[in-house]
mmCIF file of C-alpha atoms in Angstrom:
data_model
loop_
_atom_site.group_PDB
_atom_site.id
_atom_site.type_symbol
_atom_site.label_atom_id
_atom_site.label_comp_id
_atom_site.label_asym_id
_atom_site.label_seq_id
_atom_site.Cartn_x
_atom_site.Cartn_y
_atom_site.Cartn_z
ATOM 1 C CA MET Y 1 0.000 0.000 0.000
ATOM 2 C CA THR Y 2 1.310 3.421 -0.936
ATOM 3 C CA LEU Y 3 0.681 6.693 0.800
ATOM 4 C CA PHE Y 4 -0.247 8.433 -2.460
ATOM 5 C CA ASP Y 5 -1.344 7.562 -5.990
ATOM 6 C CA THR Y 6 1.744 7.092 -8.185
ATOM 7 C CA THR Y 7 -0.321 6.857 -11.368
ATOM 8 C CA VAL Y 8 -0.516 10.645 -11.474
ATOM 9 C CA PHE Y 9 3.120 10.667 -12.646
ATOM 10 C CA ASP Y 10 2.262 8.354 -15.555
ATOM 11 C CA ARG Y 11 -0.372 10.675 -17.098
ATOM 12 C CA PRO Y 12 0.637 12.782 -20.109
ATOM 13 C CA ARG Y 13 1.386 16.364 -19.205
ATOM 14 C CA GLU Y 14 -1.129 18.884 -20.580
ATOM 15 C CA THR Y 15 0.583 21.622 -22.543
ATOM 16 C CA GLY Y 16 -2.382 23.954 -22.758
ATOM 17 C CA GLU Y 17 -2.577 23.490 -26.531
ATOM 18 C CA ALA Y 18 -5.596 21.157 -26.448
ATOM 19 C CA PRO Y 19 -7.660 23.430 -24.177
ATOM 20 C CA ALA Y 20 -6.814 26.395 -26.423
ATOM 21 C CA LYS Y 21 -8.026 24.512 -29.505
ATOM 22 C CA SER Y 22 -11.171 23.463 -27.692
ATOM 23 C CA ALA Y 23 -11.858 27.052 -26.660
ATOM 24 C CA LYS Y 24 -11.321 28.268 -30.232
ATOM 25 C CA LYS Y 25 -13.661 25.600 -31.574
ATOM 26 C CA ALA Y 26 -16.293 26.513 -28.982
ATOM 27 C CA ARG Y 27 -16.074 30.205 -29.924
ATOM 28 C CA LYS Y 28 -16.367 29.291 -33.595
ATOM 29 C CA GLU Y 29 -19.451 27.142 -33.057
ATOM 30 C CA ALA Y 30 -21.054 29.815 -30.871
ATOM 31 C CA ALA Y 31 -20.449 32.438 -33.554
ATOM 32 C CA ARG Y 32 -21.921 30.173 -36.212
ATOM 33 C CA ALA Y 33 -24.978 29.519 -34.080
ATOM 34 C CA LYS Y 34 -25.454 33.250 -33.645
ATOM 35 C CA ALA Y 35 -25.046 33.775 -37.394
ATOM 36 C CA ARG Y 36 -27.672 31.135 -38.122
ATOM 37 C CA ARG Y 37 -30.051 32.916 -35.770
ATOM 38 C CA GLY Y 38 -29.314 36.063 -37.772
ATOM 39 C CA GLY Y 39 -30.596 34.395 -40.914
ATOM 40 C CA LEU Y 40 -27.340 33.409 -42.655
ATOM 41 C CA ASP Y 41 -27.610 30.139 -44.567
ATOM 42 C CA GLU Y 42 -25.698 27.234 -43.038
ATOM 43 C CA ARG Y 43 -24.077 26.472 -46.401
ATOM 44 C CA LEU Y 44 -22.324 29.857 -46.344
ATOM 45 C CA LEU Y 45 -20.635 29.058 -43.034
ATOM 46 C CA GLY Y 46 -18.769 25.914 -44.039
ATOM 47 C CA PRO Y 47 -15.321 25.435 -45.633
ATOM 48 C CA ARG Y 48 -14.652 27.379 -48.822
ATOM 49 C CA PRO Y 49 -14.341 25.603 -52.167
ATOM 50 C CA ARG Y 50 -10.753 24.588 -52.884
ATOM 51 C CA HIS Y 51 -10.919 25.298 -56.612
ATOM 52 C CA ARG Y 52 -12.009 28.919 -56.865
ATOM 53 C CA LYS Y 53 -12.151 30.953 -60.064
ATOM 54 C CA GLN Y 54 -9.018 33.097 -60.379
ATOM 55 C CA HIS Y 55 -9.201 36.599 -61.863
ATOM 56 C CA ARG Y 56 -6.577 39.252 -62.375
ATOM 57 C CA THR Y 57 -8.997 41.969 -61.212
ATOM 58 C CA LEU Y 58 -12.572 42.118 -59.952
ATOM 59 C CA PHE Y 59 -14.677 45.288 -59.824
ATOM 60 C CA LEU Y 60 -17.669 45.518 -57.468
ATOM 61 C CA SER Y 61 -19.902 48.472 -56.752
ATOM 62 C CA ASP Y 62 -23.271 49.493 -55.325
ATOM 63 C CA ILE Y 63 -23.433 46.714 -52.757
ATOM 64 C CA HIS Y 64 -25.407 48.963 -50.352
ATOM 65 C CA LEU Y 65 -24.551 47.127 -47.153
ATOM 66 C CA GLY Y 66 -26.829 48.420 -44.417
ATOM 67 C CA THR Y 67 -30.023 48.175 -46.482
ATOM 68 C CA PRO Y 68 -32.636 45.391 -46.678
ATOM 69 C CA GLY Y 69 -32.300 45.411 -50.476
ATOM 70 C CA CYS Y 70 -28.656 44.304 -50.412
ATOM 71 C CA LYS Y 71 -28.193 40.756 -51.757
ATOM 72 C CA ALA Y 72 -25.385 40.098 -49.285
ATOM 73 C CA GLU Y 73 -25.904 36.312 -49.242
ATOM 74 C CA LEU Y 74 -25.455 36.066 -53.008
ATOM 75 C CA LEU Y 75 -22.399 38.332 -52.856
ATOM 76 C CA LEU Y 76 -20.871 36.249 -50.063
ATOM 77 C CA ASP Y 77 -21.396 33.118 -52.138
ATOM 78 C CA PHE Y 78 -19.729 34.883 -55.090
ATOM 79 C CA LEU Y 79 -16.723 35.966 -53.011
ATOM 80 C CA ARG Y 80 -16.242 32.444 -51.638
ATOM 81 C CA HIS Y 81 -15.995 31.095 -55.199
ATOM 82 C CA ASN Y 82 -13.913 33.877 -56.793
ATOM 83 C CA ASP Y 83 -10.452 35.255 -56.026
ATOM 84 C CA ALA Y 84 -8.472 38.091 -57.616
ATOM 85 C CA GLU Y 85 -5.095 39.771 -57.337
ATOM 86 C CA THR Y 86 -6.904 43.120 -57.024
ATOM 87 C CA PHE Y 87 -10.408 44.023 -55.911
ATOM 88 C CA TYR Y 88 -11.832 47.457 -56.757
ATOM 89 C CA LEU Y 89 -14.776 48.532 -54.593
ATOM 90 C CA VAL Y 90 -16.270 51.179 -56.871
ATOM 91 C CA GLY Y 91 -18.492 53.093 -54.470
ATOM 92 C CA ASP Y 92 -21.736 52.733 -52.506
ATOM 93 C CA ILE Y 93 -20.374 49.705 -50.700
ATOM 94 C CA ILE Y 94 -21.895 50.800 -47.384
ATOM 95 C CA ASP Y 95 -25.098 52.824 -47.596
ATOM 96 C CA GLY Y 96 -24.501 55.724 -45.229
ATOM 97 C CA TRP Y 97 -27.728 57.427 -46.309
ATOM 98 C CA ARG Y 98 -29.864 54.536 -45.065
ATOM 99 C CA ILE Y 99 -27.818 53.915 -41.919
ATOM 100 C CA LYS Y 100 -28.284 57.561 -40.910
ATOM 101 C CA ARG Y 101 -32.070 57.128 -41.102
ATOM 102 C CA SER Y 102 -32.320 53.731 -39.408
ATOM 103 C CA TRP Y 103 -29.883 50.990 -38.480
ATOM 104 C CA TYR Y 104 -29.974 47.772 -40.494
ATOM 105 C CA TRP Y 105 -27.142 45.244 -40.374
ATOM 106 C CA ASN Y 106 -27.399 41.465 -40.272
ATOM 107 C CA ALA Y 107 -25.030 38.490 -40.219
ATOM 108 C CA ALA Y 108 -24.687 38.338 -44.006
ATOM 109 C CA HIS Y 109 -23.629 42.004 -44.221
ATOM 110 C CA ASN Y 110 -20.980 41.415 -41.586
ATOM 111 C CA ALA Y 111 -19.840 38.272 -43.386
ATOM 112 C CA VAL Y 112 -19.248 40.198 -46.638
ATOM 113 C CA VAL Y 113 -16.979 42.686 -44.833
ATOM 114 C CA GLN Y 114 -15.118 39.851 -43.108
ATOM 115 C CA GLU Y 115 -14.646 37.988 -46.387
ATOM 116 C CA LEU Y 116 -13.164 41.046 -48.109
ATOM 117 C CA LEU Y 117 -10.798 41.636 -45.187
ATOM 118 C CA ARG Y 118 -9.809 37.974 -45.321
ATOM 119 C CA LYS Y 119 -8.894 38.332 -49.002
ATOM 120 C CA SER Y 120 -6.714 41.310 -48.084
ATOM 121 C CA ARG Y 121 -4.914 39.215 -45.455
ATOM 122 C CA LYS Y 122 -4.412 36.475 -48.044
ATOM 123 C CA GLY Y 123 -2.573 38.888 -50.343
ATOM 124 C CA SER Y 124 -5.216 40.534 -52.501
ATOM 125 C CA SER Y 125 -5.034 44.278 -53.019
ATOM 126 C CA ILE Y 126 -8.295 46.064 -52.058
ATOM 127 C CA ILE Y 127 -8.895 49.539 -53.506
ATOM 128 C CA TYR Y 128 -11.965 51.456 -52.301
ATOM 129 C CA VAL Y 129 -13.319 54.313 -54.445
ATOM 130 C CA PRO Y 130 -16.178 55.895 -52.399
ATOM 131 C CA GLY Y 131 -19.481 56.858 -54.002
ATOM 132 C CA ASN Y 132 -22.279 59.206 -53.004
ATOM 133 C CA HIS Y 133 -23.899 56.834 -50.486
ATOM 134 C CA ASP Y 134 -20.566 56.334 -48.687
ATOM 135 C CA GLU Y 135 -19.294 59.845 -49.425
ATOM 136 C CA ALA Y 136 -18.089 60.293 -45.828
ATOM 137 C CA LEU Y 137 -15.095 58.127 -46.758
ATOM 138 C CA ARG Y 138 -14.004 60.712 -49.330
ATOM 139 C CA ASP Y 139 -12.546 62.660 -46.416
ATOM 140 C CA TYR Y 140 -10.105 59.788 -45.860
ATOM 141 C CA THR Y 141 -8.677 59.332 -49.351
ATOM 142 C CA GLY Y 142 -5.026 58.399 -49.319
ATOM 143 C CA LEU Y 143 -5.350 56.364 -46.129
ATOM 144 C CA ASN Y 144 -5.303 52.604 -45.573
ATOM 145 C CA PHE Y 145 -7.745 50.869 -43.234
ATOM 146 C CA GLY Y 146 -7.107 47.216 -42.442
ATOM 147 C CA GLY Y 147 -5.424 46.635 -45.778
ATOM 148 C CA VAL Y 148 -8.013 48.624 -47.760
ATOM 149 C CA ASP Y 149 -6.707 51.657 -49.693
ATOM 150 C CA VAL Y 150 -9.197 54.532 -49.971
ATOM 151 C CA VAL Y 151 -8.775 56.675 -53.110
ATOM 152 C CA GLY Y 152 -10.874 59.329 -54.816
ATOM 153 C CA GLU Y 153 -10.415 57.716 -58.229
ATOM 154 C CA ALA Y 154 -7.925 55.357 -59.818
ATOM 155 C CA ILE Y 155 -6.245 54.602 -63.118
ATOM 156 C CA HIS Y 156 -6.191 50.858 -63.691
ATOM 157 C CA GLU Y 157 -3.856 49.357 -66.286
ATOM 158 C CA THR Y 158 -5.023 46.060 -67.722
ATOM 159 C CA ALA Y 159 -2.736 43.152 -68.573
ATOM 160 C CA ASP Y 160 -2.755 44.194 -72.250
ATOM 161 C CA GLY Y 161 -1.650 47.753 -71.424
ATOM 162 C CA ARG Y 162 -4.958 49.661 -71.651
ATOM 163 C CA ARG Y 163 -5.629 52.414 -69.114
ATOM 164 C CA PHE Y 164 -9.044 52.734 -67.470
ATOM 165 C CA LEU Y 165 -10.389 55.509 -65.275
ATOM 166 C CA VAL Y 166 -12.100 53.961 -62.216
ATOM 167 C CA ILE Y 167 -14.744 56.193 -60.612
ATOM 168 C CA HIS Y 168 -18.110 55.661 -58.954
ATOM 169 C CA GLY Y 169 -19.912 57.924 -61.420
ATOM 170 C CA ASP Y 170 -22.193 60.094 -59.270
ATOM 171 C CA GLN Y 171 -20.134 63.055 -60.518
ATOM 172 C CA PHE Y 172 -22.135 62.782 -63.754
ATOM 173 C CA ASP Y 173 -25.559 62.551 -62.104
ATOM 174 C CA SER Y 174 -27.142 66.011 -62.215
ATOM 175 C CA VAL Y 175 -29.745 65.074 -59.592
ATOM 176 C CA VAL Y 176 -27.101 63.996 -57.071
ATOM 177 C CA LYS Y 177 -24.883 66.936 -57.933
ATOM 178 C CA TYR Y 178 -27.410 69.784 -57.972
ATOM 179 C CA ALA Y 179 -30.549 68.556 -56.157
ATOM 180 C CA LYS Y 180 -29.405 66.284 -53.377
ATOM 181 C CA TRP Y 181 -32.745 66.488 -51.577
ATOM 182 C CA LEU Y 182 -34.406 65.005 -54.657
ATOM 183 C CA ALA Y 183 -31.792 62.241 -54.732
ATOM 184 C CA HIS Y 184 -32.634 61.356 -51.113
ATOM 185 C CA LEU Y 185 -36.352 61.346 -51.936
ATOM 186 C CA GLY Y 186 -35.743 59.090 -54.901
ATOM 187 C CA ASP Y 187 -33.607 56.833 -52.740
ATOM 188 C CA ARG Y 188 -36.541 56.230 -50.386
ATOM 189 C CA ALA Y 189 -38.859 55.382 -53.277
ATOM 190 C CA TYR Y 190 -36.195 53.068 -54.642
ATOM 191 C CA GLY Y 191 -35.980 51.387 -51.245
ATOM 192 C CA ILE Y 192 -39.693 50.576 -51.406
ATOM 193 C CA ALA Y 193 -39.212 48.990 -54.828
ATOM 194 C CA LEU Y 194 -36.339 46.888 -53.477
ATOM 195 C CA THR Y 195 -38.506 45.709 -50.579
ATOM 196 C CA LEU Y 196 -40.936 44.361 -53.166
ATOM 197 C CA ASN Y 197 -37.924 42.793 -54.863
ATOM 198 C CA ASN Y 198 -36.988 40.946 -51.659
ATOM 199 C CA TRP Y 199 -40.511 39.616 -51.212
ATOM 200 C CA LEU Y 200 -40.626 38.427 -54.811
ATOM 201 C CA HIS Y 201 -37.174 36.843 -54.467
ATOM 202 C CA GLU Y 202 -38.284 34.770 -51.475
ATOM 203 C CA VAL Y 203 -41.391 33.593 -53.338
ATOM 204 C CA ARG Y 204 -39.312 32.582 -56.359
ATOM 205 C CA ARG Y 205 -36.797 30.734 -54.159
ATOM 206 C CA PHE Y 206 -39.688 28.804 -52.597
ATOM 207 C CA PHE Y 207 -40.621 27.546 -56.066
ATOM 208 C CA GLY Y 208 -36.988 26.802 -56.975
ATOM 209 C CA LEU Y 209 -36.614 29.763 -59.337
ATOM 210 C CA SER Y 210 -33.518 31.974 -59.655
ATOM 211 C CA TYR Y 211 -33.295 35.636 -58.672
ATOM 212 C CA TRP Y 212 -35.175 38.138 -60.841
ATOM 213 C CA SER Y 213 -35.403 41.889 -60.274
ATOM 214 C CA LEU Y 214 -38.776 43.567 -60.615
ATOM 215 C CA SER Y 215 -37.282 47.052 -60.197
ATOM 216 C CA ALA Y 216 -34.702 46.424 -62.939
ATOM 217 C CA TYR Y 217 -37.435 45.116 -65.233
ATOM 218 C CA LEU Y 218 -39.546 48.234 -64.714
ATOM 219 C CA LYS Y 219 -36.566 50.572 -65.000
ATOM 220 C CA ASN Y 220 -35.591 49.154 -68.375
ATOM 221 C CA ARG Y 221 -39.088 49.776 -69.695
ATOM 222 C CA VAL Y 222 -39.703 53.309 -68.505
ATOM 223 C CA LYS Y 223 -38.784 55.758 -71.260
ATOM 224 C CA ASN Y 224 -37.334 58.440 -68.954
ATOM 225 C CA ALA Y 225 -35.171 55.920 -67.110
ATOM 226 C CA VAL Y 226 -33.806 54.530 -70.374
ATOM 227 C CA GLU Y 227 -33.008 58.035 -71.609
ATOM 228 C CA TYR Y 228 -31.299 58.874 -68.313
ATOM 229 C CA ILE Y 229 -29.100 55.774 -68.516
ATOM 230 C CA SER Y 230 -28.123 56.598 -72.091
ATOM 231 C CA SER Y 231 -27.270 60.226 -71.219
ATOM 232 C CA TYR Y 232 -25.239 59.075 -68.226
ATOM 233 C CA GLU Y 233 -23.228 56.591 -70.281
ATOM 234 C CA HIS Y 234 -22.416 59.191 -72.945
ATOM 235 C CA ALA Y 235 -21.341 61.734 -70.313
ATOM 236 C CA VAL Y 236 -19.027 59.258 -68.547
ATOM 237 C CA ALA Y 237 -17.494 58.082 -71.841
ATOM 238 C CA ARG Y 238 -16.964 61.675 -72.970
ATOM 239 C CA SER Y 239 -15.131 62.505 -69.747
ATOM 240 C CA ALA Y 240 -12.895 59.455 -70.171
ATOM 241 C CA ARG Y 241 -12.033 60.561 -73.700
ATOM 242 C CA GLU Y 242 -11.099 64.020 -72.395
ATOM 243 C CA ARG Y 243 -8.849 62.385 -69.776
ATOM 244 C CA GLY Y 244 -6.986 60.528 -72.531
ATOM 245 C CA VAL Y 245 -7.671 57.014 -71.240
ATOM 246 C CA ASP Y 246 -8.827 53.949 -73.133
ATOM 247 C CA GLY Y 247 -11.947 53.425 -71.108
ATOM 248 C CA VAL Y 248 -13.850 53.956 -67.884
ATOM 249 C CA ILE Y 249 -15.105 51.597 -65.189
ATOM 250 C CA CYS Y 250 -17.935 52.870 -62.989
ATOM 251 C CA GLY Y 251 -21.158 51.988 -61.183
ATOM 252 C CA HIS Y 252 -23.851 54.237 -59.667
ATOM 253 C CA ILE Y 253 -26.814 53.643 -62.006
ATOM 254 C CA HIS Y 254 -27.260 49.929 -61.211
ATOM 255 C CA HIS Y 255 -27.096 48.969 -64.882
ATOM 256 C CA ALA Y 256 -24.318 46.569 -65.855
ATOM 257 C CA GLU Y 257 -22.976 47.059 -69.364
ATOM 258 C CA ILE Y 258 -19.871 46.968 -71.531
ATOM 259 C CA ARG Y 259 -20.187 49.253 -74.545
ATOM 260 C CA ASP Y 260 -17.886 51.007 -76.972
ATOM 261 C CA PHE Y 261 -18.359 54.766 -77.466
ATOM 262 C CA ASP Y 262 -16.255 55.794 -80.462
ATOM 263 C CA GLY Y 263 -13.130 54.058 -79.241
ATOM 264 C CA VAL Y 264 -13.734 54.568 -75.503
ATOM 265 C CA LEU Y 265 -14.804 51.410 -73.676
ATOM 266 C CA TYR Y 266 -17.528 52.121 -71.132
ATOM 267 C CA CYS Y 267 -17.806 49.458 -68.398
ATOM 268 C CA ASN Y 268 -20.410 49.521 -65.656
ATOM 269 C CA ASP Y 269 -20.017 46.706 -63.135
ATOM 270 C CA GLY Y 270 -23.666 46.836 -62.051
ATOM 271 C CA ASP Y 271 -24.788 46.343 -58.457
ATOM 272 C CA TRP Y 272 -25.758 43.891 -55.724
ATOM 273 C CA VAL Y 273 -29.325 45.009 -55.091
ATOM 274 C CA GLU Y 274 -30.787 44.359 -58.554
ATOM 275 C CA SER Y 275 -28.527 42.789 -61.153
ATOM 276 C CA CYS Y 276 -26.009 40.984 -58.851
ATOM 277 C CA THR Y 277 -23.084 41.467 -61.226
ATOM 278 C CA ALA Y 278 -19.340 42.070 -61.148
ATOM 279 C CA LEU Y 279 -16.784 43.093 -63.772
ATOM 280 C CA SER Y 280 -13.850 40.722 -64.293
ATOM 281 C CA GLU Y 281 -10.447 41.129 -65.920
ATOM 282 C CA ASP Y 282 -8.636 37.923 -66.855
ATOM 283 C CA GLU Y 283 -4.892 37.349 -67.270
ATOM 284 C CA THR Y 284 -4.983 38.557 -70.888
ATOM 285 C CA GLY Y 285 -6.654 41.861 -69.992
ATOM 286 C CA ALA Y 286 -10.067 40.920 -71.405
ATOM 287 C CA LEU Y 287 -13.028 42.412 -69.517
ATOM 288 C CA SER Y 288 -16.333 40.614 -69.006
ATOM 289 C CA LEU Y 289 -19.421 40.785 -66.809
ATOM 290 C CA ILE Y 290 -20.232 38.039 -64.315
ATOM 291 C CA VAL Y 291 -23.864 37.513 -63.326
ATOM 292 C CA TRP Y 292 -24.363 35.734 -59.979
ATOM 293 C CA GLN Y 293 -28.112 35.462 -59.477
ATOM 294 C CA ALA Y 294 -28.212 31.887 -58.166
ATOM 295 C CA PHE Y 295 -26.456 30.260 -55.217
ATOM 296 C CA SER Y 296 -23.631 27.830 -55.878
ATOM 297 C CA TRP Y 297 -25.602 24.915 -54.448
ATOM 298 C CA ASP Y 298 -28.270 25.513 -57.098
ATOM 299 C CA THR Y 299 -25.666 25.244 -59.872
ATOM 300 C CA HIS Y 300 -22.883 22.893 -60.952
ATOM 301 C CA LEU Y 301 -20.511 24.632 -58.493
ATOM 302 C CA ALA Y 302 -22.000 22.862 -55.486
ATOM 303 C CA GLY Y 303 -20.481 19.716 -54.022
ATOM 304 C CA GLY Y 304 -16.878 20.458 -54.977
ATOM 305 C CA GLU Y 305 -13.740 19.835 -52.971
ATOM 306 C CA THR Y 306 -13.302 22.158 -49.981
ATOM 307 C CA GLU Y 307 -10.216 23.534 -48.281
ATOM 308 C CA THR Y 308 -9.069 23.134 -44.691
ATOM 309 C CA ALA Y 309 -10.083 25.931 -42.346
ATOM 310 C CA ASP Y 310 -7.389 28.504 -41.576
ATOM 311 C CA GLU Y 311 -5.952 29.163 -38.141
ATOM 312 C CA ASP Y 312 -7.728 32.519 -38.045
ATOM 313 C CA GLU Y 313 -11.016 31.061 -39.257
ATOM 314 C CA ALA Y 314 -12.666 31.426 -35.849
ATOM 315 C CA THR Y 315 -12.383 35.198 -36.050
ATOM 316 C CA LEU Y 316 -13.941 35.269 -39.516
ATOM 317 C CA VAL Y 317 -17.208 33.534 -38.764
ATOM 318 C CA PRO Y 318 -19.966 36.149 -39.260
ATOM 319 C CA THR Y 319 -21.991 37.254 -36.307
ATOM 320 C CA ALA Y 320 -25.357 38.963 -36.353
ATOM 321 C CA ALA Y 321 -25.426 42.581 -35.296
#
């Protein structure tokens, strides 16, 4: 008989590593549970696809985070399946106008911000060109926030040597420029239309149908709206010609298009409240529009090989505000 238990000396010594991993896993699961309660789809919380589409440059604008009309879930799905050396955020990324009136921010909105910051940490260059809805950031041009460079405008050189002026485009909107009160009034009416969009989107998803924008459909059939879009495109292309560049990349009017204006290439990357589009540059310098109106699990992209979670993954799980 011994006076004390000698088996205690035979047990493996705890280094503290296992408890730390357990704590990290617990925090991660708690954050995911909170995100699910905030309405974020479970399939957007899992490991990212291993084989993502690689681009030289991606241009995104008019995301309008902070509004109910933002299709943040679709954008998050897009970002998880697409990588680029450089991301241009071409204005109206966060909707300061709406946030000033009333706060709206859910788990998906937070997840989009986290995903962009993650891409910066992984080596992508993020260039933010503020628009009119996030115009407060124009006071901070020339600064870098968390790996994101804020600039007033940019000149982007494609792989084939062409030079493009990158601007949001509200500078060419006479309503925004000279009658801001009318722009705010129109923004509220537009918000109502997008609310109808959200309702219609949920109904279509219930029946297994892809995203379709009622507001975009109506806009493209109203004579005054069509004339406004045409006038805007001509004004932007004319300014690019005067600047001596080969083309212009912008957003603002929520109308994705690539069009040649007498030798000046006009590119509008669209938005993430109606069209759900992005502008892509490949390794040859060719520019094209990407439409992402269906989730990956509803297309051939679902079910692919996934990558192992990163060490910092626990801090990137979205949480509901």
